[in-house]
């Protein structure tokens, strides 16, 4: 059977950068970009060797890329920057200390209640060294795994950098995960310590963290230390043999801590990602290659300049927080904003208030957030002065063109390029993206492969599919920040990512490439529908639904159908009251049929007020599939943001 995906949505708008943006951009010259890109593909060792030399090494590397076929190696077993020694916290902090950046603001932090803390590079360096000495004093050292379970406070970034400084491997677990999820991750990583806080502020109340840690480690004798930051005043249970307040441990600690020299391929961190089935995978990242990828992509994708104020709204519990809050921006000496709380606390204009207050110039968020902002209404955006913004970004899911246009017009005032960045926990850094001073952006497209990325659209047999046709996204060449494995499960690593085609990485996403070489992500391959033999992307049907004024958000899945094989079920969140949208269910079916074609016409529209999402905002379609088919949910729901949603969906109205 053909594995091609029929791509049915046409989007032809294109927005080149303005002349003024182009003139001031780091990379604004198309010829220069083409030359660099060509070199990155034709001579990756020269290209990546040059980039890597921009970072401070403790010992220079001997070779750039090595493996079974030397510098031509591909596939899972390659090594980057052999012979080199480097330390991530030294790259992020120490290198700036004997430059003008020593007294530059590294971090502007704001708590949900409105409290502020800022740190210069010199101050952040001191904090991290002291933090690192606290870890050392507890016997934590090179190669040990340390779980970090924190709210979005400066200590979260400091904890990561302190681990990196002493060569301990951090494993950040998102603070919204349950005790059970935390326990699984601590056990799988065999962690010897947990860094946490008493709690954090979320929507006006304290989200406790320490109790979940206590619960998670009650049967984990390997965990000898729980280091706890005092953020709130809530009471916590205390085991004096194991628990340590950070502020007490810091008293009288030395502010000097030499960075541990790490081999290029030494592990910098583990980060768990939930596959569509099975237990979470501990994605393993290296030190040098990861840093090189995070450093270069931050610099060019965000056109980072010395006086920018950069804000990535992700949580440090996600890869976006690792690469584009901590390692990438700090390696570039940037000034960044970090915010503890929810986007709608205490009001729905909070993000725009923060942009105005701190003079944010670069803003990076997720489509799920953008759709929420749209729903909350334009007035929250319009109330604030966003004239300092010059660049916008999105990540995490395909962005539907109507949300893209809203983001461009309402937030960006029509003047800011939008970088739609496609990448994964596994890729470590951005793979498909516009270069903002060069690329014409298109609503819904992640546009072009970044430097060194050899992306193609293949069929199951590994043949390239013609332009315009949907297929499987594939990466043929290794890149420095690629994952090095799944912690403790080499077999699953090889099967998941490297077994579909020889020596080629399979990310699990469907995509198509247009005649100009721009990539359009169609969503996870597991989500593709098959209606009467036509393979359709859920994302495109969702896009058609939200292009109707009555719909704010939509999720499309298939249920078995005797006649057509699969039938389309659409879950929609209406704009305004649910009653109205029920009345327009017929109109919505017609709208999809008109936008895409009769074959994409939903068999059923279900109105809901919420959709099941992961905590990073991705729709969990596998749960919707079970609901649409009327099955019991027996699958893992621990990564679900709000489990009460399932009851609503099961009992919700049909139309
Ligand atoms: C960074 C991150 C990875 C998956 C990936 C895609 C989807 C991410 C985009 C996107 C369309 C984008 N890491 N995805 N970015 N889809 N356009 N710009 O999200 O490991 O949590 O998820 O997310 O399906 O495979 S992740």
XYZ file of C-alpha atoms and ligand atoms in Angstrom:
681
model
C 0.000 0.000 0.000
C 1.183 3.485 -0.752
C 2.450 5.312 2.325
C 2.203 8.772 0.885
C 0.105 11.307 2.735
C -2.217 13.395 0.623
C -1.551 16.973 1.505
C -4.669 18.965 0.835
C -4.265 22.454 2.234
C -2.755 25.122 0.027
C -1.221 28.209 1.590
C 0.401 30.675 -0.745
C 1.097 33.774 1.333
C 4.785 34.582 1.813
C 6.416 37.298 3.887
C 10.007 38.265 3.121
C 11.873 40.176 5.861
C 11.574 43.958 5.676
C 14.554 45.885 4.322
C 15.215 47.373 7.744
C 15.183 43.973 9.451
C 17.427 42.533 6.783
C 19.895 45.439 6.985
C 20.382 45.066 10.740
C 20.301 41.252 10.845
C 23.229 39.061 11.757
C 22.617 37.191 8.560
C 20.760 39.398 6.097
C 22.637 38.647 2.913
C 21.158 35.800 0.876
C 24.483 35.042 -0.839
C 26.346 34.803 2.457
C 23.637 32.510 3.799
C 23.793 30.316 0.675
C 27.587 30.064 0.944
C 27.470 29.054 4.615
C 24.660 26.583 4.030
C 26.477 24.990 1.093
C 29.613 24.575 3.176
C 27.633 23.084 6.054
C 26.328 20.374 3.729
C 29.368 19.789 1.508
C 32.063 20.031 4.138
C 30.434 19.513 7.539
C 33.753 18.998 9.301
C 35.037 22.397 8.181
C 31.728 24.076 8.997
C 31.149 22.552 12.444
C 34.844 22.728 13.308
C 34.692 26.476 12.660
C 31.572 26.913 14.776
C 32.967 24.815 17.621
C 36.093 26.978 17.750
C 33.887 29.940 18.706
C 33.315 28.197 22.048
C 35.898 28.170 24.849
C 37.518 24.720 25.130
C 39.467 23.476 28.117
C 41.394 21.273 25.693
C 41.051 21.627 21.885
C 39.439 18.792 19.948
C 41.483 16.695 17.499
C 38.753 15.732 15.066
C 35.288 17.052 14.229
C 33.283 13.997 13.149
C 34.403 10.420 13.627
C 32.780 7.011 13.411
C 32.919 3.801 11.393
C 33.502 5.772 8.168
C 35.672 8.533 9.551
C 34.493 12.036 8.726
C 31.887 10.572 6.317
C 30.179 8.610 9.076
C 26.410 8.559 9.345
C 23.907 6.830 11.546
C 23.683 6.297 15.280
C 27.291 5.574 16.247
C 29.107 8.806 15.419
C 31.231 10.982 17.688
C 31.700 14.714 17.573
C 34.784 16.712 18.581
C 36.901 13.748 19.708
C 39.796 14.607 21.992
C 38.274 17.867 23.179
C 37.453 18.843 26.741
C 34.822 21.399 27.568
C 32.444 22.324 30.386
C 28.933 23.609 29.763
C 28.821 25.977 32.736
C 32.204 27.401 31.707
C 30.799 27.972 28.204
C 27.680 29.659 29.600
C 29.320 31.752 32.326
C 33.097 31.919 32.738
C 33.832 32.858 29.138
C 31.957 36.137 29.615
C 33.715 37.178 32.806
C 36.742 38.857 31.329
C 34.638 40.719 28.752
C 32.166 43.588 28.952
C 29.472 41.021 29.497
C 30.603 40.368 33.096
C 28.268 43.106 34.301
C 25.629 42.575 31.627
C 22.277 41.266 32.841
C 22.058 37.551 32.139
C 18.702 36.861 33.736
C 15.644 38.967 34.471
C 13.301 36.823 36.518
C 9.750 37.582 37.544
C 7.685 35.522 39.953
C 3.967 35.060 39.475
C 3.172 37.356 42.444
C 5.245 40.060 40.693
C 8.516 39.785 42.626
C 11.684 40.342 40.569
C 15.290 39.177 40.705
C 18.025 39.934 38.197
C 21.522 38.514 37.843
C 24.502 39.747 35.871
C 26.797 37.173 34.312
C 29.268 37.693 37.176
C 26.523 37.203 39.766
C 25.112 34.134 38.064
C 28.612 32.681 37.921
C 29.059 33.150 41.667
C 25.665 31.602 42.439
C 26.390 28.578 40.254
C 29.846 28.023 41.760
C 28.422 28.111 45.279
C 25.566 25.814 44.295
C 28.097 23.425 42.745
C 30.112 23.395 45.960
C 26.975 22.460 47.901
C 26.481 19.477 45.589
C 30.109 18.459 45.979
C 29.863 18.671 49.764
C 27.030 16.116 49.573
C 29.355 13.747 47.738
C 27.812 14.296 44.300
C 30.318 14.143 41.467
C 31.114 13.431 37.848
C 28.719 11.037 36.134
C 26.181 10.951 38.992
C 22.558 11.539 37.988
C 20.659 14.313 39.721
C 16.920 14.840 39.285
C 15.714 18.460 39.189
C 12.038 19.027 40.040
C 11.542 22.746 40.288
C 9.251 25.666 39.640
C 10.412 28.283 37.126
C 12.721 30.132 39.484
C 16.353 31.165 38.888
C 17.535 28.231 40.999
C 16.196 25.848 38.339
C 18.722 27.171 35.810
C 21.399 27.408 38.514
C 20.824 23.783 39.472
C 21.329 22.653 35.884
C 24.496 24.710 35.509
C 25.812 23.588 38.914
C 25.417 19.949 37.872
C 27.153 20.694 34.581
C 29.968 22.436 36.444
C 30.877 19.331 38.450
C 30.123 16.877 35.628
C 26.958 15.459 37.201
C 24.239 14.489 34.722
C 21.001 16.397 35.273
C 17.578 14.956 34.632
C 14.993 17.717 34.803
C 11.459 16.526 35.477
C 8.708 19.051 34.780
C 7.290 20.396 38.067
C 3.731 19.628 36.975
C 4.348 15.885 36.814
C 2.935 13.643 39.508
C 4.907 11.809 42.185
C 4.471 8.604 40.179
C 5.977 10.122 37.020
C 8.827 11.568 39.046
C 9.440 8.215 40.692
C 9.667 6.413 37.332
C 12.201 8.917 36.057
C 14.306 8.890 39.222
C 14.359 5.089 39.201
C 15.132 4.766 35.494
C 18.010 7.264 35.754
C 19.223 5.764 39.043
C 19.508 9.276 40.509
C 21.397 9.838 43.768
C 19.933 13.262 44.553
C 16.897 15.428 43.876
C 16.891 19.213 43.719
C 13.478 20.691 44.407
C 11.629 23.532 46.142
C 8.951 23.717 48.798
C 6.637 24.873 46.016
C 6.047 27.444 43.317
C 3.331 29.927 42.424
C 0.762 28.859 39.851
C -2.508 30.707 39.167
C -2.507 32.468 42.496
C -1.787 29.514 44.728
C 1.183 27.465 45.805
C 1.859 24.307 43.832
C 3.660 22.117 46.375
C 6.650 20.122 45.116
C 8.448 18.683 48.127
C 5.552 16.332 49.085
C 5.695 14.765 45.607
C 9.438 14.228 46.013
C 8.912 12.590 49.423
C 6.324 10.287 47.888
C 8.463 9.545 44.817
C 11.559 8.471 46.740
C 10.081 6.566 49.647
C 11.296 3.308 48.070
C 14.458 4.706 46.493
C 17.332 4.226 48.932
C 19.784 5.401 46.245
C 18.572 8.977 46.763
C 20.794 10.265 49.565
C 20.106 13.985 49.225
C 17.067 16.168 48.684
C 18.168 19.752 48.250
C 15.234 22.076 48.747
C 14.889 25.737 47.736
C 12.635 27.865 49.898
C 10.312 29.648 47.501
C 7.009 29.746 49.371
C 6.090 29.584 53.023
C 4.178 26.314 52.900
C 5.109 23.730 55.497
C 7.019 20.659 54.349
C 7.838 17.335 55.965
C 11.525 16.982 56.752
C 13.958 14.092 57.023
C 17.128 15.626 58.500
C 19.281 12.720 57.358
C 18.387 13.345 53.752
C 16.853 16.800 53.321
C 18.877 20.013 53.092
C 17.659 23.606 52.690
C 19.687 25.227 49.944
C 19.909 28.571 51.759
C 21.345 26.850 54.826
C 23.794 24.752 52.841
C 25.024 27.873 51.025
C 26.099 29.587 54.254
C 29.853 30.042 54.234
C 30.320 28.109 50.995
C 33.285 28.978 48.806
C 32.504 31.051 45.700
C 35.264 29.360 43.703
C 34.603 26.090 41.932
C 36.736 25.054 38.983
C 34.708 23.622 36.093
C 35.217 19.884 35.655
C 36.852 19.161 32.274
C 34.409 16.931 30.365
C 35.150 14.846 27.297
C 33.157 16.013 24.299
C 30.997 12.887 24.311
C 30.413 12.787 28.088
C 26.705 12.977 28.915
C 25.475 16.466 29.814
C 21.885 15.525 30.616
C 18.997 13.096 30.331
C 15.558 14.336 29.466
C 12.547 12.041 29.447
C 10.120 12.234 26.566
C 6.892 10.289 26.394
C 6.531 8.279 23.247
C 3.035 7.601 21.911
C 3.131 4.260 23.719
C 5.254 2.609 26.339
C 7.300 4.075 29.116
C 9.066 7.438 28.784
C 12.446 7.399 27.070
C 15.449 8.990 28.775
C 16.966 10.874 25.863
C 20.751 11.139 26.265
C 22.597 14.300 25.182
C 26.328 14.794 24.897
C 28.251 17.802 26.175
C 30.159 19.371 23.277
C 27.914 18.553 20.327
C 24.815 19.623 22.205
C 26.385 22.951 23.154
C 27.574 23.619 19.613
C 24.048 23.033 18.264
C 22.310 25.097 20.955
C 24.845 27.915 20.580
C 24.709 28.224 16.802
C 20.955 27.880 16.435
C 20.221 30.474 19.130
C 22.562 32.925 17.444
C 21.149 32.642 13.919
C 17.529 31.572 14.339
C 16.821 34.341 16.846
C 19.211 36.775 15.171
C 20.540 37.385 18.657
C 22.254 40.749 19.097
C 24.048 42.248 22.068
C 21.208 44.480 23.305
C 18.331 42.048 22.785
C 16.009 41.054 25.602
C 15.037 37.507 24.800
C 12.114 35.594 26.277
C 11.344 31.939 25.699
C 8.145 31.064 27.580
C 8.836 27.318 27.840
C 9.383 25.516 31.125
C 12.901 24.230 31.900
C 11.280 20.786 32.152
C 11.148 20.634 28.330
C 13.949 20.504 25.814
C 12.991 24.017 24.698
C 13.809 25.216 28.203
C 17.157 23.427 28.139
C 18.316 24.649 24.734
C 16.604 28.034 24.482
C 16.351 29.249 28.071
C 19.549 27.929 29.566
C 22.318 26.667 27.296
C 21.824 28.510 23.986
C 21.145 32.038 25.292
C 23.828 31.909 27.997
C 26.454 30.494 25.632
C 25.717 33.553 23.484
C 25.889 36.026 26.380
C 22.256 37.064 25.960
C 19.922 38.864 28.358
C 16.864 36.739 28.972
C 13.580 36.856 30.769
C 12.247 33.988 32.852
C 8.731 33.933 34.313
C 7.413 31.644 37.017
C 3.683 31.649 36.494
C 0.762 31.028 34.202
C 0.030 33.262 31.183
C -3.401 34.154 32.590
C -2.471 34.937 36.185
C -3.520 37.283 37.555
C -4.960 38.372 34.188
C -4.972 37.290 30.556
C -2.609 40.033 29.463
C 0.207 38.931 31.756
C 2.659 37.977 29.011
C 2.179 41.295 27.207
C 2.543 43.197 30.466
C 5.876 41.409 30.985
C 7.000 42.132 27.417
C 6.300 45.820 27.928
C 7.803 46.005 31.421
C 11.073 44.296 30.531
C 11.404 45.579 26.962
C 11.314 42.147 25.361
C 12.643 42.176 21.777
C 12.532 38.452 20.937
C 9.587 36.298 22.025
C 9.412 32.507 21.573
C 6.288 30.516 22.494
C 4.062 27.590 21.456
C 1.036 27.417 19.112
C -1.121 26.143 21.972
C -0.385 29.384 23.855
C -1.068 31.485 20.769
C -4.477 29.838 20.317
C -5.257 30.561 23.989
C -4.302 34.231 23.514
C -6.611 34.412 20.499
C -9.436 32.959 22.521
C -8.882 35.397 25.388
C -9.324 38.315 23.003
C -7.271 40.985 21.238
C -7.899 43.612 23.900
C -5.308 42.040 26.235
C -2.621 42.439 23.606
C -3.744 45.867 22.496
C -3.545 47.256 26.026
C 0.269 46.966 26.027
C 3.130 48.633 24.217
C 4.827 45.848 22.283
C 6.796 48.131 19.989
C 10.165 46.780 21.185
C 9.364 43.313 19.829
C 11.311 42.624 16.637
C 11.205 38.834 16.249
C 8.672 36.130 17.132
C 9.049 32.376 17.277
C 6.918 29.263 17.675
C 7.667 25.652 18.523
C 6.004 22.442 19.600
C 3.264 21.728 17.074
C 2.246 22.676 13.580
C 0.816 26.174 13.727
C -2.352 26.690 11.749
C -2.173 29.622 9.326
C -4.958 31.560 11.052
C -3.077 31.512 14.378
C 0.148 32.433 12.554
C -1.511 35.468 10.963
C -3.000 36.543 14.289
C 0.439 36.277 15.943
C 2.000 38.289 13.145
C -0.619 41.041 13.121
C -1.670 41.391 16.749
C 1.527 40.578 18.627
C 4.123 41.449 16.002
C 2.335 44.525 14.704
C 2.848 43.162 11.191
C 6.570 43.995 11.344
C 8.217 41.027 13.106
C 9.380 37.927 11.239
C 8.036 34.685 12.730
C 10.432 31.766 13.030
C 8.417 28.529 13.053
C 11.030 26.107 14.385
C 10.676 22.347 13.963
C 12.790 20.133 16.176
C 12.548 17.513 18.937
C 13.885 16.534 22.333
C 15.950 14.061 20.345
C 17.448 16.582 17.913
C 18.620 18.822 20.782
C 18.411 21.964 18.676
C 16.341 23.517 15.880
C 16.408 21.565 12.590
C 13.917 23.296 10.261
C 13.478 27.055 10.508
C 13.492 30.332 8.691
C 16.631 32.470 9.005
C 14.823 35.695 9.869
C 16.960 38.141 7.853
C 16.964 35.942 4.771
C 13.958 33.643 4.451
C 10.504 34.505 3.228
C 8.242 33.035 5.917
C 5.014 31.232 5.098
C 2.114 30.747 7.536
C 2.272 27.118 8.668
C 5.678 26.226 7.253
C 8.870 25.630 9.233
C 10.522 26.536 5.902
C 14.127 25.385 5.382
C 16.709 23.031 6.910
C 19.093 24.770 9.304
C 22.864 24.627 8.768
C 24.142 21.081 8.386
C 20.653 19.569 8.234
C 20.020 17.225 5.323
C 16.231 16.818 5.435
C 14.216 14.880 2.849
C 10.735 13.436 2.437
C 10.839 9.666 1.954
C 8.380 6.836 1.528
C 8.533 3.654 3.605
C 11.066 2.155 1.192
C 13.376 5.134 1.455
C 12.593 6.679 -1.934
C 12.236 10.442 -2.090
C 8.648 11.422 -2.806
C 7.974 14.182 -5.351
C 7.649 17.784 -4.193
C 4.197 18.656 -2.941
C 3.412 15.140 -1.828
C 3.304 14.207 1.827
C 5.626 11.515 3.179
C 7.937 10.773 6.080
C 10.425 13.359 7.235
C 13.979 11.981 7.374
C 17.393 13.363 8.333
C 20.228 11.770 6.392
C 23.284 13.353 7.910
C 24.436 13.419 11.530
C 24.414 16.746 13.411
C 26.327 17.684 16.566
C 23.366 17.975 18.974
C 21.697 14.699 17.976
C 20.684 12.330 20.756
C 23.321 9.760 21.654
C 20.936 7.154 22.965
C 18.034 6.206 25.204
C 19.294 5.794 28.774
C 19.740 2.093 29.455
C 17.979 0.946 26.266
C 20.205 0.778 23.206
C 17.807 -1.610 21.479
C 14.874 0.769 21.716
C 17.129 3.623 20.540
C 18.108 1.748 17.374
C 14.580 0.490 16.720
C 12.798 3.784 17.258
C 15.031 6.107 15.299
C 17.392 4.145 13.052
C 15.583 1.072 11.766
C 13.279 2.429 9.077
C 16.038 3.155 6.555
C 19.802 2.491 6.647
C 21.871 5.129 8.494
C 19.024 7.646 8.324
C 17.237 9.233 11.281
C 13.443 8.847 11.469
C 11.808 11.550 13.608
C 8.292 10.085 13.385
C 6.721 13.106 11.686
C 4.957 13.385 8.338
C 5.787 16.358 6.130
C 5.782 17.658 2.611
C 8.192 19.886 0.735
C 6.941 22.536 -1.680
C 8.521 23.514 -5.000
C 10.680 26.141 -3.262
C 12.091 23.584 -0.847
C 9.998 24.731 2.139
C 8.935 22.024 4.585
C 5.360 21.760 5.922
C 5.051 19.464 8.930
C 1.901 17.337 8.837
C 2.100 16.011 12.397
C 3.060 12.690 13.929
C 2.881 9.749 11.541
C 0.946 7.810 14.208
C -1.852 10.356 13.820
C -2.347 9.975 10.054
C -5.917 9.007 9.070
C -6.979 6.619 6.372
C -10.375 7.380 4.843
C -11.312 5.158 1.898
C -7.624 4.589 1.217
C -6.728 8.283 1.351
C -4.074 9.040 3.931
C -4.790 12.444 5.429
C -3.025 14.564 8.004
C -5.074 15.398 11.104
C -3.326 18.749 11.238
C -4.685 19.884 7.887
C -8.268 19.037 8.801
C -7.806 20.833 12.119
C -6.457 23.839 10.264
C -9.526 23.893 8.046
C -11.778 23.743 11.114
C -10.089 26.593 12.950
C -10.174 28.738 9.840
C -13.935 28.935 10.563
C -14.826 31.845 12.869
C -16.882 29.653 15.205
C -13.912 27.464 16.199
C -10.948 28.285 18.425
C -9.313 24.903 18.590
C -9.862 21.496 17.027
C -8.470 17.977 17.306
C -9.196 15.385 14.664
C -8.941 11.604 15.014
C -10.212 8.526 13.230
C -12.646 5.895 14.432
C -13.138 2.560 12.699
C -15.823 2.611 10.012
C -17.206 -0.407 8.120
C -17.568 1.486 4.908
C -14.617 3.844 4.664
C -12.123 2.007 6.883
C -11.818 5.030 9.102
C -14.192 7.937 9.667
C -13.223 11.398 10.839
C -14.244 12.570 14.291
C -13.529 16.210 15.112
C -13.437 17.542 18.657
C -13.926 21.307 18.570
C -13.733 24.102 21.094
C -16.181 26.782 19.999
C -15.654 30.501 20.251
C -18.202 31.572 22.869
C -20.978 29.298 24.123
C -21.043 25.591 23.237
C -24.706 25.765 22.250
C -23.977 27.983 19.290
C -21.299 25.719 17.898
C -23.591 22.718 18.082
C -25.911 24.577 15.831
C -23.077 25.157 13.394
C -21.826 21.544 13.413
C -23.432 21.035 10.036
C -21.854 24.227 8.796
C -18.459 23.053 10.050
C -18.741 19.750 8.189
C -19.615 21.665 5.047
C -16.778 24.079 5.638
C -14.196 21.279 5.787
C -15.677 19.648 2.711
C -15.370 22.930 0.910
C -11.858 23.772 2.108
C -10.342 20.338 1.563
C -12.800 18.151 -0.292
C -15.673 15.812 0.466
C -13.426 12.998 1.549
C -12.207 15.034 4.534
C -15.736 15.830 5.691
C -15.971 14.880 9.403
C -18.491 12.122 10.135
C -18.985 13.544 13.592
C -18.344 16.848 15.348
C -18.044 16.768 19.108
C -18.214 20.021 20.990
C -16.026 20.334 24.068
C -14.615 23.076 26.262
C -11.149 21.516 26.588
C -8.862 19.043 24.841
C -6.575 16.463 26.427
C -3.045 17.817 26.206
C 0.363 16.912 27.437
C 1.819 19.345 29.868
C 3.816 20.944 27.081
C 0.611 21.589 25.158
C 0.532 18.818 22.576
C -2.872 17.274 21.898
C -2.998 13.615 23.033
C -4.834 12.166 20.049
C -4.407 8.579 21.207
C -6.821 9.323 24.072
C -9.265 10.986 21.708
C -9.093 7.937 19.436
C -10.177 5.715 22.310
C -13.023 8.097 23.167
C -14.158 8.380 19.548
C -14.213 4.591 19.252
C -16.107 4.270 22.546
C -13.292 2.249 24.120
C -12.116 2.129 27.697
C -8.961 4.162 28.260
C -6.361 1.680 29.356
C -3.387 3.725 28.207
C -0.906 5.719 30.199
C -2.459 9.050 31.186
C 0.265 10.281 33.534
C 1.457 12.942 31.110
C -2.055 14.362 30.753
C -2.358 17.943 31.967
C -5.838 17.606 33.477
C -7.419 14.190 33.874
C -10.954 15.513 34.478
C -11.067 16.287 30.757
C -11.648 12.651 29.864
C -14.994 12.488 31.669
C -16.197 15.618 29.965
C -15.206 14.259 26.579
C -16.903 10.909 27.131
C -20.182 12.437 28.212
C -20.078 15.538 26.006
C -22.742 16.404 23.449
C -22.585 15.001 19.947
C -23.739 16.722 16.812
C 10.804 21.103 20.590
C 9.761 20.043 20.872
C 8.724 17.059 19.164
C 7.556 16.973 18.215
C 7.964 16.894 16.767
C 6.728 17.432 16.077
C 6.253 18.514 17.002
C 7.754 20.521 17.252
C 7.111 21.759 15.576
C 6.376 20.555 15.562
C 5.286 21.250 13.656
C 6.860 22.734 14.553
N 10.259 18.832 21.232
N 6.801 19.819 16.617
N 7.948 21.702 16.647
N 5.460 20.300 14.593
N 5.938 22.429 13.618
N 7.497 23.914 14.511
O 8.587 20.303 20.777
O 10.223 16.411 21.705
O 8.591 17.830 22.816
O 8.291 17.299 20.493
O 6.749 18.152 18.291
O 5.757 16.433 15.977
O 8.302 15.575 16.409
S 9.355 17.545 21.625
